[in-house]
Every structure is written in structure tokens, then in C-alpha cells.
Coordinates of C-alpha atoms and ligand atoms in Angstrom, one line a residue:
M1 CA 49.9 41.0 -36.2
F2 CA 50.5 39.5 -32.7
S3 CA 47.3 37.5 -32.9
S4 CA 48.0 36.0 -36.3
L5 CA 51.5 35.0 -35.1
A6 CA 49.9 33.4 -32.0
L7 CA 47.4 31.6 -34.2
G8 CA 50.2 30.3 -36.4
L9 CA 52.1 29.1 -33.4
Q10 CA 49.0 27.4 -32.1
M11 CA 48.4 25.5 -35.3
G12 CA 52.0 24.7 -35.5
L13 CA 52.0 23.1 -32.1
T14 CA 49.6 20.4 -33.1
T15 CA 49.9 20.0 -36.8
V16 CA 53.3 21.0 -38.0
L17 CA 56.0 20.5 -35.3
P18 CA 57.6 17.1 -35.2
M19 CA 57.0 15.2 -32.0
P20 CA 58.8 12.2 -30.5
A21 CA 56.9 9.1 -31.8
A22 CA 57.0 5.3 -31.3
T23 CA 54.9 2.3 -32.1
I24 CA 53.8 0.4 -29.1
A25 CA 52.3 -3.1 -28.8
L26 CA 48.6 -3.1 -28.1
G27 CA 48.7 -6.7 -26.8
D28 CA 45.2 -7.6 -25.5
L29 CA 44.2 -4.1 -24.5
P30 CA 40.4 -4.0 -24.6
Q31 CA 38.7 -1.7 -27.0
D32 CA 37.3 0.6 -24.4
E33 CA 40.7 1.1 -22.7
L34 CA 42.2 1.8 -26.1
A35 CA 39.6 4.5 -26.7
A36 CA 40.3 6.0 -23.4
Y37 CA 44.0 5.9 -24.0
T38 CA 43.8 7.6 -27.4
R39 CA 41.6 10.4 -25.9
V40 CA 44.4 11.1 -23.3
I41 CA 47.0 11.2 -26.2
E42 CA 44.9 13.9 -27.9
D43 CA 44.3 15.8 -24.7
R44 CA 48.0 16.0 -24.1
G45 CA 48.5 17.5 -27.6
G46 CA 49.7 14.3 -29.3
W47 CA 48.3 12.2 -32.1
W48 CA 48.0 8.5 -32.9
L49 CA 47.2 5.9 -35.5
E50 CA 45.9 2.4 -34.9
L51 CA 47.9 0.0 -37.1
D52 CA 46.5 -3.5 -36.6
D53 CA 48.2 -4.9 -33.5
R54 CA 50.1 -1.7 -32.6
L55 CA 49.5 1.9 -32.0
L56 CA 51.7 4.8 -33.3
V57 CA 51.9 7.4 -30.6
A58 CA 53.4 10.9 -31.1
A59 CA 53.3 13.2 -28.2
P60 CA 55.1 16.3 -26.8
V61 CA 58.2 15.5 -24.9
T62 CA 56.6 16.5 -21.6
A63 CA 53.7 14.1 -22.1
W64 CA 56.0 11.2 -23.2
P65 CA 56.7 9.5 -19.8
E66 CA 53.0 9.5 -18.9
L67 CA 51.8 8.1 -22.3
V68 CA 54.4 5.6 -23.3
E69 CA 55.8 2.9 -21.1
G70 CA 59.2 1.7 -22.2
E71 CA 58.4 -2.0 -22.3
R72 CA 55.6 -1.6 -24.7
I73 CA 57.7 0.2 -27.3
I74 CA 58.2 -1.8 -30.6
D75 CA 60.0 1.0 -32.5
D76 CA 61.3 4.4 -31.5
L77 CA 60.6 6.6 -34.5
G78 CA 62.3 9.8 -33.5
G79 CA 60.5 13.1 -34.2
I80 CA 57.8 13.0 -36.9
R81 CA 54.8 14.8 -38.2
P82 CA 51.8 13.2 -40.0
D83 CA 53.0 14.9 -43.2
D84 CA 56.3 12.9 -43.0
L85 CA 54.4 9.7 -43.4
A86 CA 52.3 8.1 -46.2
L87 CA 50.5 4.8 -46.9
Q88 CA 51.9 2.8 -49.7
A89 CA 50.0 -0.1 -51.3
R90 CA 51.3 -3.5 -50.7
G91 CA 50.9 -5.2 -54.0
C92 CA 52.4 -7.9 -56.1
P93 CA 56.1 -8.2 -55.3
L94 CA 57.0 -8.2 -59.0
H95 CA 55.8 -4.7 -59.4
P96 CA 58.5 -2.4 -60.8
S97 CA 58.6 -0.1 -57.8
A98 CA 60.0 -1.7 -54.7
P99 CA 58.2 -1.1 -51.5
L100 CA 59.7 1.5 -49.2
P101 CA 60.8 0.3 -45.7
A102 CA 57.7 0.0 -43.6
I103 CA 57.0 1.3 -40.1
A104 CA 54.0 -1.0 -39.8
R105 CA 51.4 -2.8 -41.9
A106 CA 47.9 -1.3 -42.0
G107 CA 45.5 -3.4 -44.1
R108 CA 46.9 -3.7 -47.6
H109 CA 49.0 -0.6 -47.1
A110 CA 52.3 -0.1 -45.3
L111 CA 52.9 3.0 -43.3
V112 CA 56.2 4.4 -44.7
R113 CA 58.4 7.4 -43.9
A114 CA 58.1 9.4 -47.1
P115 CA 56.2 12.7 -47.5
A116 CA 53.0 11.8 -49.2
T117 CA 53.4 14.9 -51.4
L118 CA 56.5 13.3 -52.9
L119 CA 55.2 9.8 -53.5
P120 CA 53.6 10.5 -56.9
Y121 CA 57.1 11.6 -58.1
R122 CA 58.9 8.7 -56.4
L123 CA 56.3 6.2 -57.6
P124 CA 54.9 7.7 -60.8
E125 CA 53.6 4.3 -62.1
R126 CA 51.6 3.6 -59.0
S127 CA 48.5 5.5 -57.8
E128 CA 48.0 3.4 -54.7
W129 CA 49.5 5.7 -52.0
R130 CA 47.7 8.1 -49.8
P131 CA 48.4 10.7 -47.1
V132 CA 48.1 10.0 -43.4
V133 CA 45.3 11.6 -41.4
P134 CA 46.1 11.3 -37.7
N135 CA 43.8 10.1 -34.9
R136 CA 42.2 7.2 -36.7
S137 CA 42.2 3.5 -36.9
L138 CA 43.7 2.4 -40.2
A139 CA 43.5 -1.3 -39.5
Q140 CA 42.1 -3.4 -36.6
D141 CA 43.0 -6.8 -35.2
W142 CA 39.7 -8.0 -33.9
R143 CA 40.9 -10.8 -31.8
A144 CA 43.5 -8.8 -30.1
R145 CA 41.0 -6.0 -29.4
G146 CA 38.6 -8.3 -27.8
L147 CA 36.0 -7.5 -30.4
L148 CA 35.3 -11.1 -31.3
D149 CA 34.4 -12.0 -27.7
R150 CA 31.9 -9.1 -27.6
A151 CA 30.4 -10.1 -31.0
K152 CA 29.8 -13.7 -29.9
R153 CA 26.2 -14.9 -29.8
A154 CA 24.5 -18.3 -29.6
A155 CA 24.9 -20.1 -32.9
N156 CA 21.6 -20.1 -34.9
P157 CA 20.8 -23.7 -36.0
D158 CA 19.5 -22.5 -39.4
V159 CA 22.8 -20.6 -40.1
Q160 CA 24.8 -23.5 -38.8
Q161 CA 23.1 -25.8 -41.2
R162 CA 24.3 -23.6 -44.1
V163 CA 27.8 -23.4 -42.7
D164 CA 27.9 -27.2 -42.3
A165 CA 26.9 -27.5 -46.0
V166 CA 30.2 -25.9 -47.1
G167 CA 32.5 -28.3 -48.8
R168 CA 36.0 -27.2 -48.7
D169 CA 37.3 -30.2 -50.6
R170 CA 34.7 -29.4 -53.3
W171 CA 35.9 -25.8 -53.3
F172 CA 39.5 -26.9 -53.8
G173 CA 38.5 -29.2 -56.6
V174 CA 36.9 -26.3 -58.5
L175 CA 39.9 -24.1 -57.8
S176 CA 42.2 -26.8 -59.1
H177 CA 40.0 -27.2 -62.2
L178 CA 39.9 -23.5 -63.0
A179 CA 43.7 -23.4 -62.7
T180 CA 44.0 -25.8 -65.6
Y181 CA 42.8 -23.0 -67.9
D182 CA 45.1 -20.1 -69.1
R183 CA 42.7 -17.4 -67.9
S184 CA 44.7 -14.4 -69.2
S185 CA 42.2 -12.1 -71.0
R186 CA 44.9 -12.0 -73.8
R187 CA 44.3 -15.7 -74.5
S188 CA 41.4 -17.6 -76.0
D189 CA 41.5 -20.3 -73.3
I190 CA 39.7 -17.9 -70.9
A191 CA 36.6 -18.6 -73.0
N192 CA 36.8 -22.3 -72.0
A193 CA 36.8 -21.2 -68.3
R194 CA 33.9 -18.9 -69.0
D195 CA 31.9 -21.8 -70.6
W196 CA 32.8 -24.2 -67.7
L197 CA 31.5 -21.6 -65.2
L198 CA 28.3 -21.1 -67.1
G199 CA 27.7 -24.8 -67.2
K200 CA 28.4 -25.1 -63.5
F201 CA 26.0 -22.4 -62.6
A202 CA 23.3 -23.9 -64.9
S203 CA 23.9 -27.4 -63.3
L204 CA 23.2 -25.8 -59.9
G205 CA 19.9 -24.5 -61.2
L206 CA 20.9 -20.8 -61.4
Q207 CA 19.5 -18.6 -64.1
T208 CA 22.6 -17.9 -66.2
S209 CA 23.6 -14.9 -68.2
T210 CA 26.7 -13.1 -69.4
Y211 CA 27.7 -9.4 -69.5
S212 CA 30.0 -8.4 -72.3
F213 CA 32.1 -5.3 -72.0
P214 CA 34.6 -3.5 -74.1
M215 CA 38.3 -3.7 -73.3
T216 CA 41.1 -1.8 -74.9
G217 CA 44.3 -3.6 -76.0
T218 CA 44.7 -7.1 -77.4
V219 CA 42.0 -9.5 -76.2
A220 CA 41.8 -12.9 -77.8
V221 CA 38.1 -13.3 -77.3
P222 CA 35.3 -10.9 -76.2
Q223 CA 35.5 -10.4 -72.4
V224 CA 32.4 -11.3 -70.4
N225 CA 31.3 -11.5 -66.8
V226 CA 29.6 -14.8 -65.9
I227 CA 26.4 -14.4 -63.9
G228 CA 24.2 -16.9 -62.1
T229 CA 21.0 -15.7 -60.4
L230 CA 19.1 -17.3 -57.6
A231 CA 15.7 -15.5 -57.3
G232 CA 14.7 -14.7 -53.7
T233 CA 11.6 -16.5 -52.4
N234 CA 9.8 -13.4 -51.0
L235 CA 12.2 -10.4 -51.3
P236 CA 13.3 -10.8 -54.9
D237 CA 14.0 -7.0 -55.4
E238 CA 16.6 -7.0 -52.6
W239 CA 19.9 -8.3 -53.9
I240 CA 23.0 -9.9 -52.4
I241 CA 26.0 -10.0 -54.8
V242 CA 28.7 -12.7 -54.4
G243 CA 31.6 -11.9 -56.7
A244 CA 35.2 -12.7 -57.7
H245 CA 37.3 -12.2 -60.8
Y246 CA 38.1 -15.3 -62.9
D247 CA 40.7 -13.8 -65.2
S248 CA 44.3 -14.1 -64.2
I249 CA 47.8 -12.7 -65.1
Q250 CA 51.4 -13.7 -64.9
T251 CA 54.3 -11.3 -65.2
N252 CA 57.4 -13.5 -65.0
G253 CA 57.0 -16.1 -67.8
G254 CA 57.1 -14.1 -71.0
S255 CA 54.3 -13.8 -73.5
T256 CA 53.7 -17.5 -74.2
A257 CA 53.5 -18.9 -70.7
A258 CA 50.2 -19.7 -69.1
A259 CA 48.6 -17.8 -66.2
P260 CA 47.1 -20.5 -64.0
G261 CA 46.0 -18.0 -61.3
A262 CA 45.1 -20.7 -58.7
E263 CA 45.1 -18.3 -55.7
D264 CA 44.6 -15.1 -57.8
N265 CA 41.8 -15.7 -58.3
A266 CA 40.5 -19.3 -58.9
S267 CA 40.3 -19.4 -55.1
G268 CA 37.7 -16.6 -55.0
C269 CA 35.9 -17.7 -58.1
A270 CA 35.6 -21.3 -56.7
A271 CA 34.3 -19.8 -53.5
V272 CA 31.5 -18.0 -55.5
V273 CA 30.7 -21.4 -57.0
E274 CA 30.7 -23.0 -53.5
M275 CA 28.4 -20.3 -52.1
A276 CA 26.0 -21.2 -55.0
E277 CA 26.3 -24.9 -54.1
V278 CA 25.2 -24.1 -50.5
F279 CA 22.5 -21.6 -51.2
T280 CA 20.8 -23.5 -54.0
R281 CA 20.2 -26.1 -51.3
F282 CA 18.7 -23.6 -48.9
P283 CA 16.7 -21.1 -51.0
P284 CA 17.1 -17.5 -49.6
Q285 CA 14.5 -14.9 -49.2
R286 CA 16.5 -12.3 -51.1
T287 CA 17.9 -12.7 -54.6
M288 CA 21.5 -13.8 -54.7
I289 CA 23.6 -12.9 -57.8
F290 CA 26.7 -15.0 -58.2
T291 CA 29.2 -13.2 -60.5
C292 CA 32.6 -14.1 -61.9
F293 CA 34.2 -11.0 -63.4
S294 CA 36.8 -10.7 -66.1
G295 CA 39.2 -7.8 -66.9
E296 CA 40.1 -7.3 -63.2
E297 CA 43.8 -7.5 -63.8
Q298 CA 43.6 -4.8 -66.4
G299 CA 42.0 -2.4 -64.0
L300 CA 38.7 -3.7 -62.6
I301 CA 37.1 -3.4 -66.0
G302 CA 34.5 -6.1 -65.9
S303 CA 33.1 -5.1 -62.5
T304 CA 33.3 -1.4 -63.2
R305 CA 31.5 -1.6 -66.6
W306 CA 28.8 -3.9 -65.0
V307 CA 28.2 -1.4 -62.2
E308 CA 28.4 1.7 -64.4
D309 CA 26.8 0.6 -67.6
A310 CA 24.3 -2.0 -66.5
L311 CA 23.3 -1.8 -62.8
R312 CA 23.4 2.0 -62.4
P313 CA 21.5 3.2 -65.5
N314 CA 18.8 0.5 -64.9
G315 CA 18.3 1.7 -61.3
H316 CA 19.5 -1.5 -59.7
L317 CA 22.2 -0.2 -57.3
P318 CA 19.7 0.7 -54.5
K319 CA 18.5 -2.9 -54.5
I320 CA 22.0 -4.2 -53.5
Q321 CA 22.1 -4.9 -49.7
L322 CA 25.6 -6.3 -49.8
A323 CA 28.3 -7.0 -52.5
L324 CA 30.7 -9.6 -51.0
I325 CA 33.8 -9.7 -53.1
M326 CA 36.5 -12.4 -52.7
D327 CA 40.0 -12.1 -54.2
M328 CA 42.8 -14.5 -53.0
I329 CA 41.3 -16.4 -50.1
G330 CA 43.2 -19.6 -49.8
Y331 CA 46.8 -18.9 -48.8
S332 CA 48.3 -18.7 -45.4
Q333 CA 52.1 -18.6 -45.0
D334 CA 51.9 -19.9 -41.5
G335 CA 49.4 -21.7 -39.2
Q336 CA 47.7 -18.4 -38.3
L337 CA 44.7 -18.0 -40.5
D338 CA 44.6 -14.2 -40.9
V339 CA 41.9 -12.8 -43.1
L340 CA 41.5 -9.1 -44.1
L341 CA 38.1 -7.4 -44.6
E342 CA 38.3 -4.2 -46.4
T343 CA 35.8 -1.4 -47.2
S344 CA 35.7 2.4 -46.9
S345 CA 35.3 4.1 -43.5
T346 CA 31.8 5.3 -44.6
L347 CA 30.6 1.7 -45.2
S348 CA 32.2 0.1 -42.2
T349 CA 28.8 -0.9 -40.9
V350 CA 29.3 -4.0 -43.1
F351 CA 31.9 -5.3 -40.7
P352 CA 29.9 -6.4 -37.6
P353 CA 28.1 -9.3 -39.3
F354 CA 31.5 -10.7 -40.2
Q355 CA 32.7 -10.2 -36.7
S356 CA 29.8 -12.2 -35.4
A357 CA 30.2 -14.8 -38.1
V358 CA 33.8 -15.4 -37.2
A359 CA 33.0 -15.5 -33.5
D360 CA 30.1 -17.9 -33.8
Y361 CA 31.0 -20.1 -36.8
A362 CA 34.6 -19.8 -37.9
G363 CA 36.6 -19.3 -34.8
E364 CA 39.8 -20.6 -36.5
L365 CA 40.1 -17.3 -38.4
V366 CA 42.0 -14.3 -37.2
P367 CA 40.2 -11.3 -38.8
H368 CA 41.5 -7.9 -39.4
T369 CA 39.8 -4.9 -40.9
S370 CA 41.0 -2.0 -43.1
T371 CA 39.2 1.2 -44.2
N372 CA 41.6 2.1 -47.0
P373 CA 40.1 0.1 -49.9
F374 CA 41.7 -0.2 -53.4
G375 CA 42.5 -2.5 -56.3
S376 CA 39.8 -5.2 -56.5
D377 CA 36.2 -5.6 -57.6
H378 CA 34.7 -4.1 -54.4
M379 CA 35.8 -0.6 -55.6
P380 CA 33.1 0.0 -58.3
F381 CA 30.4 -0.7 -55.6
I382 CA 32.2 1.3 -52.9
N383 CA 32.6 4.2 -55.3
R384 CA 28.8 4.3 -55.7
G385 CA 28.1 4.0 -52.0
V386 CA 26.8 0.4 -52.3
P387 CA 27.6 -1.7 -49.1
S388 CA 30.5 -3.8 -50.3
L389 CA 33.6 -5.3 -48.9
L390 CA 36.6 -7.4 -50.0
V391 CA 37.6 -10.6 -48.3
I392 CA 41.3 -11.4 -48.9
E393 CA 43.8 -13.5 -47.0
Y394 CA 46.3 -11.4 -45.0
D395 CA 49.5 -13.0 -46.3
Y396 CA 48.7 -12.3 -49.9
D397 CA 51.8 -10.2 -50.5
L398 CA 54.0 -13.0 -49.2
Y399 CA 52.4 -15.5 -51.6
P400 CA 55.2 -17.0 -53.7
G401 CA 53.0 -17.5 -56.8
Y402 CA 51.5 -13.9 -56.8
H403 CA 51.1 -13.0 -60.5
R404 CA 53.6 -15.7 -61.4
T405 CA 53.5 -18.9 -63.6
N406 CA 53.7 -21.0 -60.4
D407 CA 50.4 -19.7 -59.0
L408 CA 49.3 -23.4 -58.9
P409 CA 47.1 -25.3 -56.5
G410 CA 50.2 -26.9 -54.9
T411 CA 51.7 -23.4 -54.1
I412 CA 48.8 -22.5 -51.9
S413 CA 50.0 -23.5 -48.4
N414 CA 47.3 -24.3 -45.8
A415 CA 44.6 -23.9 -48.5
L416 CA 41.9 -26.2 -47.0
D417 CA 42.2 -24.6 -43.5
M418 CA 42.4 -21.0 -44.8
G419 CA 39.9 -21.2 -47.6
G420 CA 37.6 -23.5 -45.5
G421 CA 37.5 -20.9 -42.7
V422 CA 36.6 -18.1 -45.2
L423 CA 33.9 -20.2 -46.8
K424 CA 32.3 -20.9 -43.3
M425 CA 32.5 -17.2 -42.4
N426 CA 30.9 -16.1 -45.7
A427 CA 28.2 -18.8 -45.6
A428 CA 27.2 -17.5 -42.2
V429 CA 27.1 -13.9 -43.3
L430 CA 25.3 -14.6 -46.5
A431 CA 22.7 -16.8 -44.7
E432 CA 21.7 -13.8 -42.5
A433 CA 22.1 -11.2 -45.3
A434 CA 20.0 -13.2 -47.8
G435 CA 17.5 -14.2 -45.2
F436 CA 15.6 -17.5 -44.4
E437 CA 12.4 -18.8 -42.9
A438 CA 13.3 -20.3 -39.5
S439 CA 12.9 -24.0 -40.0
A440 CA 9.9 -25.6 -38.2
L441 CA 12.3 -28.1 -36.6
F442 CA 14.0 -25.3 -34.7
R443 CA 11.1 -22.9 -34.4
D444 CA 9.1 -25.4 -32.4
G445 CA 11.9 -27.0 -30.5
F446 CA 9.7 -28.7 -27.9
E447 CA 7.4 -30.7 -30.2
Ligands
ZN501 ZN1 43.1 -10.8 -57.9

């Protein structure tokens, strides 16, 4: 009886009792010093969470003075336990449930003070919440952590050539054209966008196809994914997927208003087209499959059905080396070009090539990573363990046109800089992922 009481107390000391907690600014603390610091927090019986540019530290009163210097404190949170906190998805601001007051942002979630066990009852219409597991990094700010400097290498002339082939004005032109269609899957005009994309892929020399999938509810025309394939020159059975959804939605204009979806997601879809523009000029060793999905706004239907009913039963999933998904890549509220890369913690080995690509070819971007993925076309791949990630601008939930009738090209502030940076980063990553023969010019540099 004594021993079980002692065991209960022991567990309670670290997992149940509230401890004084605060968020502190990480500033430019190098990654190795951060790792050492979090080890000390755990050694003293406390716990922590990395939340982008700040760290939540909870520690016993006695360890507090050693661990937390007053001048670094952003918010004093009082006594908390991990169970008092939850991660709430930061979605479209028109969503019926208002976001709870946030302690900090962590990727596309906000850390909120609400027991996770209660969230399904407080937010029954939303599934995008999750409990907090202490002692882990939820989101990282690469530049602040010094990770970009460490990832920097000498630029490769062959990769640079592909990066230089990116046309951000061409991308914005395609974006603007796609936004002239009402791409709601409830309207027939989406078929015109589909046909335009098919024609575009064909004009670039891609082998085009469509994938039709069933969708419940009212759809004006059959819903299809648009696919353009560029066969690899010598590794055709290794695939690189470049994808984005082309359907759109508006929730403020009533049933007759158009859904232009310029940022969400003509921006990503036009980027798929732009990557096809670049790589058809520089044929890759691996097969590149450029895909524009529909049915995303109704629950990732086009991408899910393609993965589950076409790729998986036909044994194609193991061929996929990388599925790069883009959704809202053109907006920045301010001059800081933040971009978020999101995958699951088990697939986080997809991050380093993006780190290097930003360091070497797209230094204007400020990249962040998150390992709590949800709600876009990367999910069907991640759910099957296929290396995949989402690229999304990090101001998306502040975007004034988000799921509105004013999601028009002119609403996307800083589009050419933001989207242009993302295109350069992705071109560099895809160049290496898809592979190339080093050009003779650069291979024999002294001749
Ligand atoms: Zn979207």
C-alpha cells in the first residue's frame, strides 16, 4: 500500500501536478544550445514545448530561477499541466467556431488553454484539435534556430539553371487566369478550368490524363483530377508528385456568387503548372507527375480517392519518392516572407532538402516547419507513409479573401515576392529529387 502510494506520488510529480509555466523568447539561440537547455529542463523535473520562435517552459518552483531568466519571458502562464492545453486548428476565419485565445502559434495550430478532452464537446463540428504531448518541438523557425546557416552549401550550377528558369510573372498570369473561372465543384464552370489545365499540360508536352472520382452531394459536372506526366529519362519507375487542388469554395456570398479562389488555390495550381514549365525544359531522370486535384474543399476527396483507389491497389505507392503539395502559396501580410512546411513527425526527413534549398537558392524566404499535419492534399499520402509535405504561406489565416468571394488576384499582397520565393525553393528541391545528368559544361569546368 505504501509503495503504490509512493508510485502514485512519483507519477503525479511529473505528469499531473501543475507547475509554474511561461513562454520565453528563443531569439537566436543555436540549435545545440536549445537541445542542451531542454535536457536541463527535463532533468529538473519540468517539461517544454518548442513553439516556433518561443519555448514553453514549465518547471517546479525550486528550478524556476535557474531555468527562466526574467527578461526572456513573453507570457507568464501560471500553473499548468500538459492536460490543461490543446492544439486547435487555425483555419478559415469564417468557420462557425471562433478560435480560442492562443498562448502561441505552432504551425497551423494554436496552443490553447482548454483541456483536450473537452474540445470535441466545445467544438463538435471540428475534428482538427489534438492533445499536447510534452517535450517535443511542435513548430520550428529555421532561420532563428540557425538551421539555415548550417544547411548552406555551394549552389549547384545545374540546380541554379532550373531555379533561374522559374517565371514568377508567368505563374501570376496563370493564377489570374484560373481565378476567372468559378471553380466550385457545385458549378459547371469548373469543367472549363479542368479543360484549360488539360490543354496547358498538353501544350507543355506532358502526357495528359484525368482521374474521375465519385462525390456525394450536388455536383454540376463529374469531378476529375487533372494529371500531366513527364516520363523520367532513366529512372521512370521512381515518381515525384507535384500537386495542388484546383477546386475552390466561398462561404460568404450566398449560393449564386462565384468562388474565384485566387490564393486558395489557383496559387498552388499555377505553381504546379510553373514547375511543369521548368522541368519540361530540363528533362528529369525520375518521372514527374503534375496533378491538379478537385474535391479538396469537400474533404480531400480527389486526392484521397486517387491514392486509395488508383495508386494503392495498383502498387504505385512505393514508387513515390516525394509528393510535394502546394496550397495557398502567394500571400504575405507583411514584408516577411514566411512559409510553412508541414508533414508528420515520422516523415520529417523530407525537411532537410527544403532547408538547403532555401539556404542556397531562396534566401528571401523565412521557413518554418510543423509536424502536426491536417487538412490538405498531403494527408492521403502521409496516411499511407508516403514521403509528402505541404507548402503553405504562413499568413494564410490572416488572408482577407480566405474562402470569400474577394479571393481575387488583387487581394494577394506581396504575391510576386512570396510566390516567387516558393517557386524557387520548390524548383531547387524538385531538381535534386527528380535527378539530372550533370551538364557537360559544368562537369568539365576547365575545358
Ligand atoms: Zn486550399
